[in-house]
PDB file of C-alpha atoms in Angstrom:
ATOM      1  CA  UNK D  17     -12.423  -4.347   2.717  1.00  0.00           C
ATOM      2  CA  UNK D  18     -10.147  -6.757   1.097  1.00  0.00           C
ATOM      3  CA  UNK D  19      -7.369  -6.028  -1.099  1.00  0.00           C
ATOM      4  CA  UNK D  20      -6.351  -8.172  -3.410  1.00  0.00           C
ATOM      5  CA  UNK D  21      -4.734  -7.840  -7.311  1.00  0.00           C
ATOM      6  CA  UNK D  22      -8.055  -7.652  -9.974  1.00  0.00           C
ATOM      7  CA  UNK D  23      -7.041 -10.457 -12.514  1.00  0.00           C
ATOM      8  CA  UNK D  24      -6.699  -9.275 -15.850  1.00  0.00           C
ATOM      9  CA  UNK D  25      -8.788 -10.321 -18.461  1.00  0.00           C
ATOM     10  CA  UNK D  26      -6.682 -11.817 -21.337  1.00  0.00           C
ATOM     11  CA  UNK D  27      -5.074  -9.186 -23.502  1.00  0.00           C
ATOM     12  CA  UNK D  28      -5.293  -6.659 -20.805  1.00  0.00           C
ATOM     13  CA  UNK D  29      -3.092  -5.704 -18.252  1.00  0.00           C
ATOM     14  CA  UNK D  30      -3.626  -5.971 -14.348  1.00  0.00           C
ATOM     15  CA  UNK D  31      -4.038  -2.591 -12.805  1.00  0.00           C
ATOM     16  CA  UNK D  32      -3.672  -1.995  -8.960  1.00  0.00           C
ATOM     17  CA  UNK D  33      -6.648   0.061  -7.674  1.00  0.00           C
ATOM     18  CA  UNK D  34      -5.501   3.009  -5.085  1.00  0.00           C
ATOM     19  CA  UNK D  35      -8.622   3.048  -2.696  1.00  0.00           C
ATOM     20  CA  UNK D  36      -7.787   6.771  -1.481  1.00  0.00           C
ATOM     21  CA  UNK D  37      -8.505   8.018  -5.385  1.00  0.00           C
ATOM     22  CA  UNK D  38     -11.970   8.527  -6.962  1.00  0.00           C
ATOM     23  CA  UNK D  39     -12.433   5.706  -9.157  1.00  0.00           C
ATOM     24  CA  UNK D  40      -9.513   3.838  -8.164  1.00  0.00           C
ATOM     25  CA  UNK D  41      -6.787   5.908 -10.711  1.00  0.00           C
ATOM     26  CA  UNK D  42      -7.610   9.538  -9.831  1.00  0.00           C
ATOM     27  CA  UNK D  43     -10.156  11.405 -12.298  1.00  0.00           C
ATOM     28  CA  UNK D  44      -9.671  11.822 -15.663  1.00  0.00           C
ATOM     29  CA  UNK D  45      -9.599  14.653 -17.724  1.00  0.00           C
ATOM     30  CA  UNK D  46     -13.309  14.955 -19.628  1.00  0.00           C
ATOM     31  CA  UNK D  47     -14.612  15.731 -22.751  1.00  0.00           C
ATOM     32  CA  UNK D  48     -16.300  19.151 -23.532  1.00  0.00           C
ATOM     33  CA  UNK D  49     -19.711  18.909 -22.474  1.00  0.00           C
ATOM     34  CA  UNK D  50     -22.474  17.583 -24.760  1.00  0.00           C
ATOM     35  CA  UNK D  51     -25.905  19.153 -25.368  1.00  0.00           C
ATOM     36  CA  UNK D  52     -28.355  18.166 -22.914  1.00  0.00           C
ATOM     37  CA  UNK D  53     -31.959  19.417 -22.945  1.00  0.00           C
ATOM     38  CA  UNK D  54     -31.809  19.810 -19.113  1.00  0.00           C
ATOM     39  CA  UNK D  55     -28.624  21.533 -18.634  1.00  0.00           C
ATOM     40  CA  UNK D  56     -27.486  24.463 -17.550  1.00  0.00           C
ATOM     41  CA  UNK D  57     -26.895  27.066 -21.241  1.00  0.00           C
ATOM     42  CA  UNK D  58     -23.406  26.186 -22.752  1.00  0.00           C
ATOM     43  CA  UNK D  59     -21.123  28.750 -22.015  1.00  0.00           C
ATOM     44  CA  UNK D  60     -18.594  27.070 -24.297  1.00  0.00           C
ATOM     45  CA  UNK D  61     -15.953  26.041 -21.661  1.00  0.00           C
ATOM     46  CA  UNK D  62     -15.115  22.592 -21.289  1.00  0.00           C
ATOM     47  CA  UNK D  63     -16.035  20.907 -17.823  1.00  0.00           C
ATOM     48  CA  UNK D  64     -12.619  19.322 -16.427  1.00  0.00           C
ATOM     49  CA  UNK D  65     -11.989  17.596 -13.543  1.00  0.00           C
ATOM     50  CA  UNK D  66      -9.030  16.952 -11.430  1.00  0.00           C
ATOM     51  CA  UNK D  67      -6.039  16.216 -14.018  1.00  0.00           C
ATOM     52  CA  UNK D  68      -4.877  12.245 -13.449  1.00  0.00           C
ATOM     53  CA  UNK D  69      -2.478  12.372 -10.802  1.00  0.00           C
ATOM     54  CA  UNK D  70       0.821   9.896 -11.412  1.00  0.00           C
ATOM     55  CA  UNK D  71       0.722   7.464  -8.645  1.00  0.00           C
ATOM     56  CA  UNK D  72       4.727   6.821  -6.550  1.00  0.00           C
ATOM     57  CA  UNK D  73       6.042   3.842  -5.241  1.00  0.00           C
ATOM     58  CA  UNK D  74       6.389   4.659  -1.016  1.00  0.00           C
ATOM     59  CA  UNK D  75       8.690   2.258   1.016  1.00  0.00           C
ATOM     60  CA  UNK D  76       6.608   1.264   4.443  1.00  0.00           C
ATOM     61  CA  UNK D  77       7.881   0.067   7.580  1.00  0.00           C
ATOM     62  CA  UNK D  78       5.052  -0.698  10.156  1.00  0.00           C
ATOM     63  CA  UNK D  79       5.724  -1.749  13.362  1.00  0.00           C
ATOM     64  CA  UNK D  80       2.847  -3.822  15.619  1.00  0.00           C
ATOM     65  CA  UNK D  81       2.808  -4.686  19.016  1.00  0.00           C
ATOM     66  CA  UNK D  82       0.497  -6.572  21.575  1.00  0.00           C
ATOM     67  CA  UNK D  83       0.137  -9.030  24.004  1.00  0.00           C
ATOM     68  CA  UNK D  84       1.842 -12.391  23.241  1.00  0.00           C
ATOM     69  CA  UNK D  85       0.921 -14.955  20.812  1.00  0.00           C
ATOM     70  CA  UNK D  86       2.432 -18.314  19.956  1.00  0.00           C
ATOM     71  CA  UNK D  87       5.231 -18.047  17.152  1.00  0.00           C
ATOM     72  CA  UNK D  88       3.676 -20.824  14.912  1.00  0.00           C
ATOM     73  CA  UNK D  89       0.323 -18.733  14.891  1.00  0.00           C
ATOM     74  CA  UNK D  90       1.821 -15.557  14.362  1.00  0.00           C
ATOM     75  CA  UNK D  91       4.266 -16.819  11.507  1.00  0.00           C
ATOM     76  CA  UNK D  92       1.040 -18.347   9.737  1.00  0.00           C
ATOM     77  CA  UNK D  93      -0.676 -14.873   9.838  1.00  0.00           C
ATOM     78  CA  UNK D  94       2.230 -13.143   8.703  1.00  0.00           C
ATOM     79  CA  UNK D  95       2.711 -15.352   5.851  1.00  0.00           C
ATOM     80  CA  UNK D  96      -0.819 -15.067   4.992  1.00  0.00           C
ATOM     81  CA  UNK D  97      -0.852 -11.286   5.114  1.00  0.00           C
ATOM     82  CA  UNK D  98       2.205 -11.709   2.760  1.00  0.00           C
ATOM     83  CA  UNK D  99       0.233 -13.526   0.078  1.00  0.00           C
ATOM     84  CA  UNK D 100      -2.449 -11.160   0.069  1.00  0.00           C
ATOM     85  CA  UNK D 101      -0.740  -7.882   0.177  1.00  0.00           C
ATOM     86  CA  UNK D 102       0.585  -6.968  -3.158  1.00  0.00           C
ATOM     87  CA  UNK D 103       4.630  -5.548  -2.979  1.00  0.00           C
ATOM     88  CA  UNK D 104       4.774  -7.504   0.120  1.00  0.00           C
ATOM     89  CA  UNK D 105       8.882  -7.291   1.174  1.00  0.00           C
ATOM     90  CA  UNK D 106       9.858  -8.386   4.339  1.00  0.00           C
ATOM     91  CA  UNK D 107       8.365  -9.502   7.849  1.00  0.00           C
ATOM     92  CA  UNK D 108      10.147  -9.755  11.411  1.00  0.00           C
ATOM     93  CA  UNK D 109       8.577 -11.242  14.159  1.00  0.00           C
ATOM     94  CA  UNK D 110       8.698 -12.317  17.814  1.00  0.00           C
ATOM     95  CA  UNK D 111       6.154 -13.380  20.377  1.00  0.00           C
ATOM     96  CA  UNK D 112       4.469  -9.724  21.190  1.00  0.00           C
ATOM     97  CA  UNK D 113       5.616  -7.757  18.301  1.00  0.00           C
ATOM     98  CA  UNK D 114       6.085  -7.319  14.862  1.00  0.00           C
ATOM     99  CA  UNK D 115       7.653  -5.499  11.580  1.00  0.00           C
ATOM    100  CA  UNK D 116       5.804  -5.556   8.543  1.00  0.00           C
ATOM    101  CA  UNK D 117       8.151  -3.746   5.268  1.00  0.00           C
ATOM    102  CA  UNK D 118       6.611  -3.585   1.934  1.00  0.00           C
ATOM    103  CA  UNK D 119       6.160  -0.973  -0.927  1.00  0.00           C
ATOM    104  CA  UNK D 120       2.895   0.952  -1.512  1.00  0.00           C
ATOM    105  CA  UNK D 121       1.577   2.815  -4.494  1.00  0.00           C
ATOM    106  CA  UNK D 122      -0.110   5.760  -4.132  1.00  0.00           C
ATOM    107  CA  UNK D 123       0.101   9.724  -5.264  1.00  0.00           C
ATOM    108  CA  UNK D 124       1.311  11.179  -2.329  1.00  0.00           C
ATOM    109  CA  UNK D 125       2.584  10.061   1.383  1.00  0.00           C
ATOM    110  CA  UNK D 126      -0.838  10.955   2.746  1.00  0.00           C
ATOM    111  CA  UNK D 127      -2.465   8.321   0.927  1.00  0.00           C
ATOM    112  CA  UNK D 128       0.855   6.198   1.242  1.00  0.00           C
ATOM    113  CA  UNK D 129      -0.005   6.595   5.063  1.00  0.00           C
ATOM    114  CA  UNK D 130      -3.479   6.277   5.368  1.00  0.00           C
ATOM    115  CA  UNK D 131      -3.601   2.967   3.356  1.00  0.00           C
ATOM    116  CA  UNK D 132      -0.801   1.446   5.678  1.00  0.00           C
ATOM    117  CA  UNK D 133      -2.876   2.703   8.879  1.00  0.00           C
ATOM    118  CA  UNK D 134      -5.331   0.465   7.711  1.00  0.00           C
ATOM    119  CA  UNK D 135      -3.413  -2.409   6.419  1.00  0.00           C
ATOM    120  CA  UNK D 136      -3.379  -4.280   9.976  1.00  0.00           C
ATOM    121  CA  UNK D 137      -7.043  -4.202  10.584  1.00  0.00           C
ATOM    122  CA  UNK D 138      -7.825  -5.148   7.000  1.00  0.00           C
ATOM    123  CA  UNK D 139      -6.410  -8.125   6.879  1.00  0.00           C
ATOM    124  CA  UNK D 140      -6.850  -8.970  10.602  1.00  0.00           C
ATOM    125  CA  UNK D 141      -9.458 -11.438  10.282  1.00  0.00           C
ATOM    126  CA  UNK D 142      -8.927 -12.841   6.423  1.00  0.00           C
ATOM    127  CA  UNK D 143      -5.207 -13.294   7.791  1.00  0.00           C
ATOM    128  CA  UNK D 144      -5.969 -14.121  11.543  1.00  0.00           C
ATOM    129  CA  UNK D 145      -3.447 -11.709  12.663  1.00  0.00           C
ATOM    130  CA  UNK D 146      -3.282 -10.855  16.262  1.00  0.00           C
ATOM    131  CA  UNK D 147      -5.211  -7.949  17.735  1.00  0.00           C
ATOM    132  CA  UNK D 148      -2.299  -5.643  17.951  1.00  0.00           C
ATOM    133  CA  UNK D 149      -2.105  -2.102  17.986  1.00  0.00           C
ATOM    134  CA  UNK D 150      -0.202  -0.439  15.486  1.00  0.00           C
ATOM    135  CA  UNK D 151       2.735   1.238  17.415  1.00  0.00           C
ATOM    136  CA  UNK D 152       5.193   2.635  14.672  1.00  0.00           C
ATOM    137  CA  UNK D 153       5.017   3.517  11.029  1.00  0.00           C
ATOM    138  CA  UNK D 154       7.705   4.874   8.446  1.00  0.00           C
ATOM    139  CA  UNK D 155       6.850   5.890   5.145  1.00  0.00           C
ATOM    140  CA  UNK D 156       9.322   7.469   2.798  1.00  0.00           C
ATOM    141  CA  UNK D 157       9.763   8.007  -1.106  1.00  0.00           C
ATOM    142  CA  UNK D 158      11.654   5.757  -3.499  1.00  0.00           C
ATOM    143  CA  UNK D 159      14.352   7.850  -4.044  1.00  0.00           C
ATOM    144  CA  UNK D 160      14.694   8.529  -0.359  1.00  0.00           C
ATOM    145  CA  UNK D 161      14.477   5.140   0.841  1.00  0.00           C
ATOM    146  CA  UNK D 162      17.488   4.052  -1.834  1.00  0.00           C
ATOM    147  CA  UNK D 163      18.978   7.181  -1.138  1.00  0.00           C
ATOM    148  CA  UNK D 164      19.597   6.062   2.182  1.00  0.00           C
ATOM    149  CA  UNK D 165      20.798   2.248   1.168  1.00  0.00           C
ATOM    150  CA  UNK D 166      23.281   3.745  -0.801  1.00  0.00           C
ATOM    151  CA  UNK D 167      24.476   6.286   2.281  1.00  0.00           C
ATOM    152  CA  UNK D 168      24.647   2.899   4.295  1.00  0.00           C
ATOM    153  CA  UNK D 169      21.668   3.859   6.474  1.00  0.00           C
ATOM    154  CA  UNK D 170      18.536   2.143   6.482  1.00  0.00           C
ATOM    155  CA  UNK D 171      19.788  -0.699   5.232  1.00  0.00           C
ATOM    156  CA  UNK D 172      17.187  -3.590   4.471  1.00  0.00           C
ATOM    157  CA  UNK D 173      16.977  -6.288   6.655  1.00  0.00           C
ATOM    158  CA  UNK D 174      19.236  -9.102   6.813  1.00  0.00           C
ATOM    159  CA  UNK D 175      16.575 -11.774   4.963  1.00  0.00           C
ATOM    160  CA  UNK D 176      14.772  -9.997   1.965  1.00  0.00           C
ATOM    161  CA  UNK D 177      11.843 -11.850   1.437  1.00  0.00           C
ATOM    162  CA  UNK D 178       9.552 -14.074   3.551  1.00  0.00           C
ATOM    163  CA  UNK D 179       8.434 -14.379   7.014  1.00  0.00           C
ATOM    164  CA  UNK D 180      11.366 -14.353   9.559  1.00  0.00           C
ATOM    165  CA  UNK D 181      11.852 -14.143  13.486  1.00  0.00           C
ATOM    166  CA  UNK D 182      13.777 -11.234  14.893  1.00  0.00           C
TER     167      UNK D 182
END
């Protein structure tokens, strides 16, 4: 599975799809139920789903590690994994290992998690990243992760941006 932003058609706005979440933006709310001939008597109640669940920004930190592959390879990958992944912060790299920081959206860390478990094997072949094993992985909230900036701890790395080597 690739992720990449949908375009938006003109006049709309883009929408990022959360793959964890029935139809891509959690369930919405329905409509009482209409009459249909082969349904079940109306018992006048309306038929709701799940209410829409508000997705949250999650800061990840993902740490890869394997055996060693030439820098100019491994900075290529990187970079291409950048273009592809949408919220795409920082990456630090040397020859057998690698940190990958970026935001996620989802509604809650479990998804936040699962959908950075997968992020190296996704793009593994579209971005020709090397097969490393994931080794590391820190996912906290918004306010968390700026509540600790502010505390001086966790500070974000030295280069914001780009592709860099340790």
């Amino acid at each position: 599975m690739v992720r990449r932003r949908e375009e938006a058609l003109p006049g709309q706005r883009s929408e990022r799809r959360l793959t964890s979440i029935e139809g891509g933006r959690g369930v919405e709310q329905r409509a009482p139920r209409e009459a249909d001939p082969g349904a079940a008597p109306d018992t006048g109640q309306e038929v709701r789903g799940p209410v829409r669940e508000q997705a949250r920004m999650w800061h990840v930190v993902l740490s890869v590690a394997g055996a060693a592959t030439p820098l100019p390879e491994l900075r290529t990958a990187l970079e291409k994994l950048a273009h592809d992944h949408s919220f795409f912060l920082t990456a630090r790299y040397a020859a057998d290992h690698a940190e990958v920081r970026y935001w996620e959206e989802a509604r809650d860390l479990h998804d936040a998690a699962a959908i950075a478990l997968r992020l190296w094997g996704e793009h593994k072949a579209s971005a020709k990243l090397p097969a490393w094993e994931i080794v590391g992985l820190e996912v906290v909230d918004r306010p968390t992760y700026h509540k600790r900036v502010a505390e001086g701890f966790g500070d974000p790395p030295p280069q914001l941006g780009g592709v860099h080597p340790y």
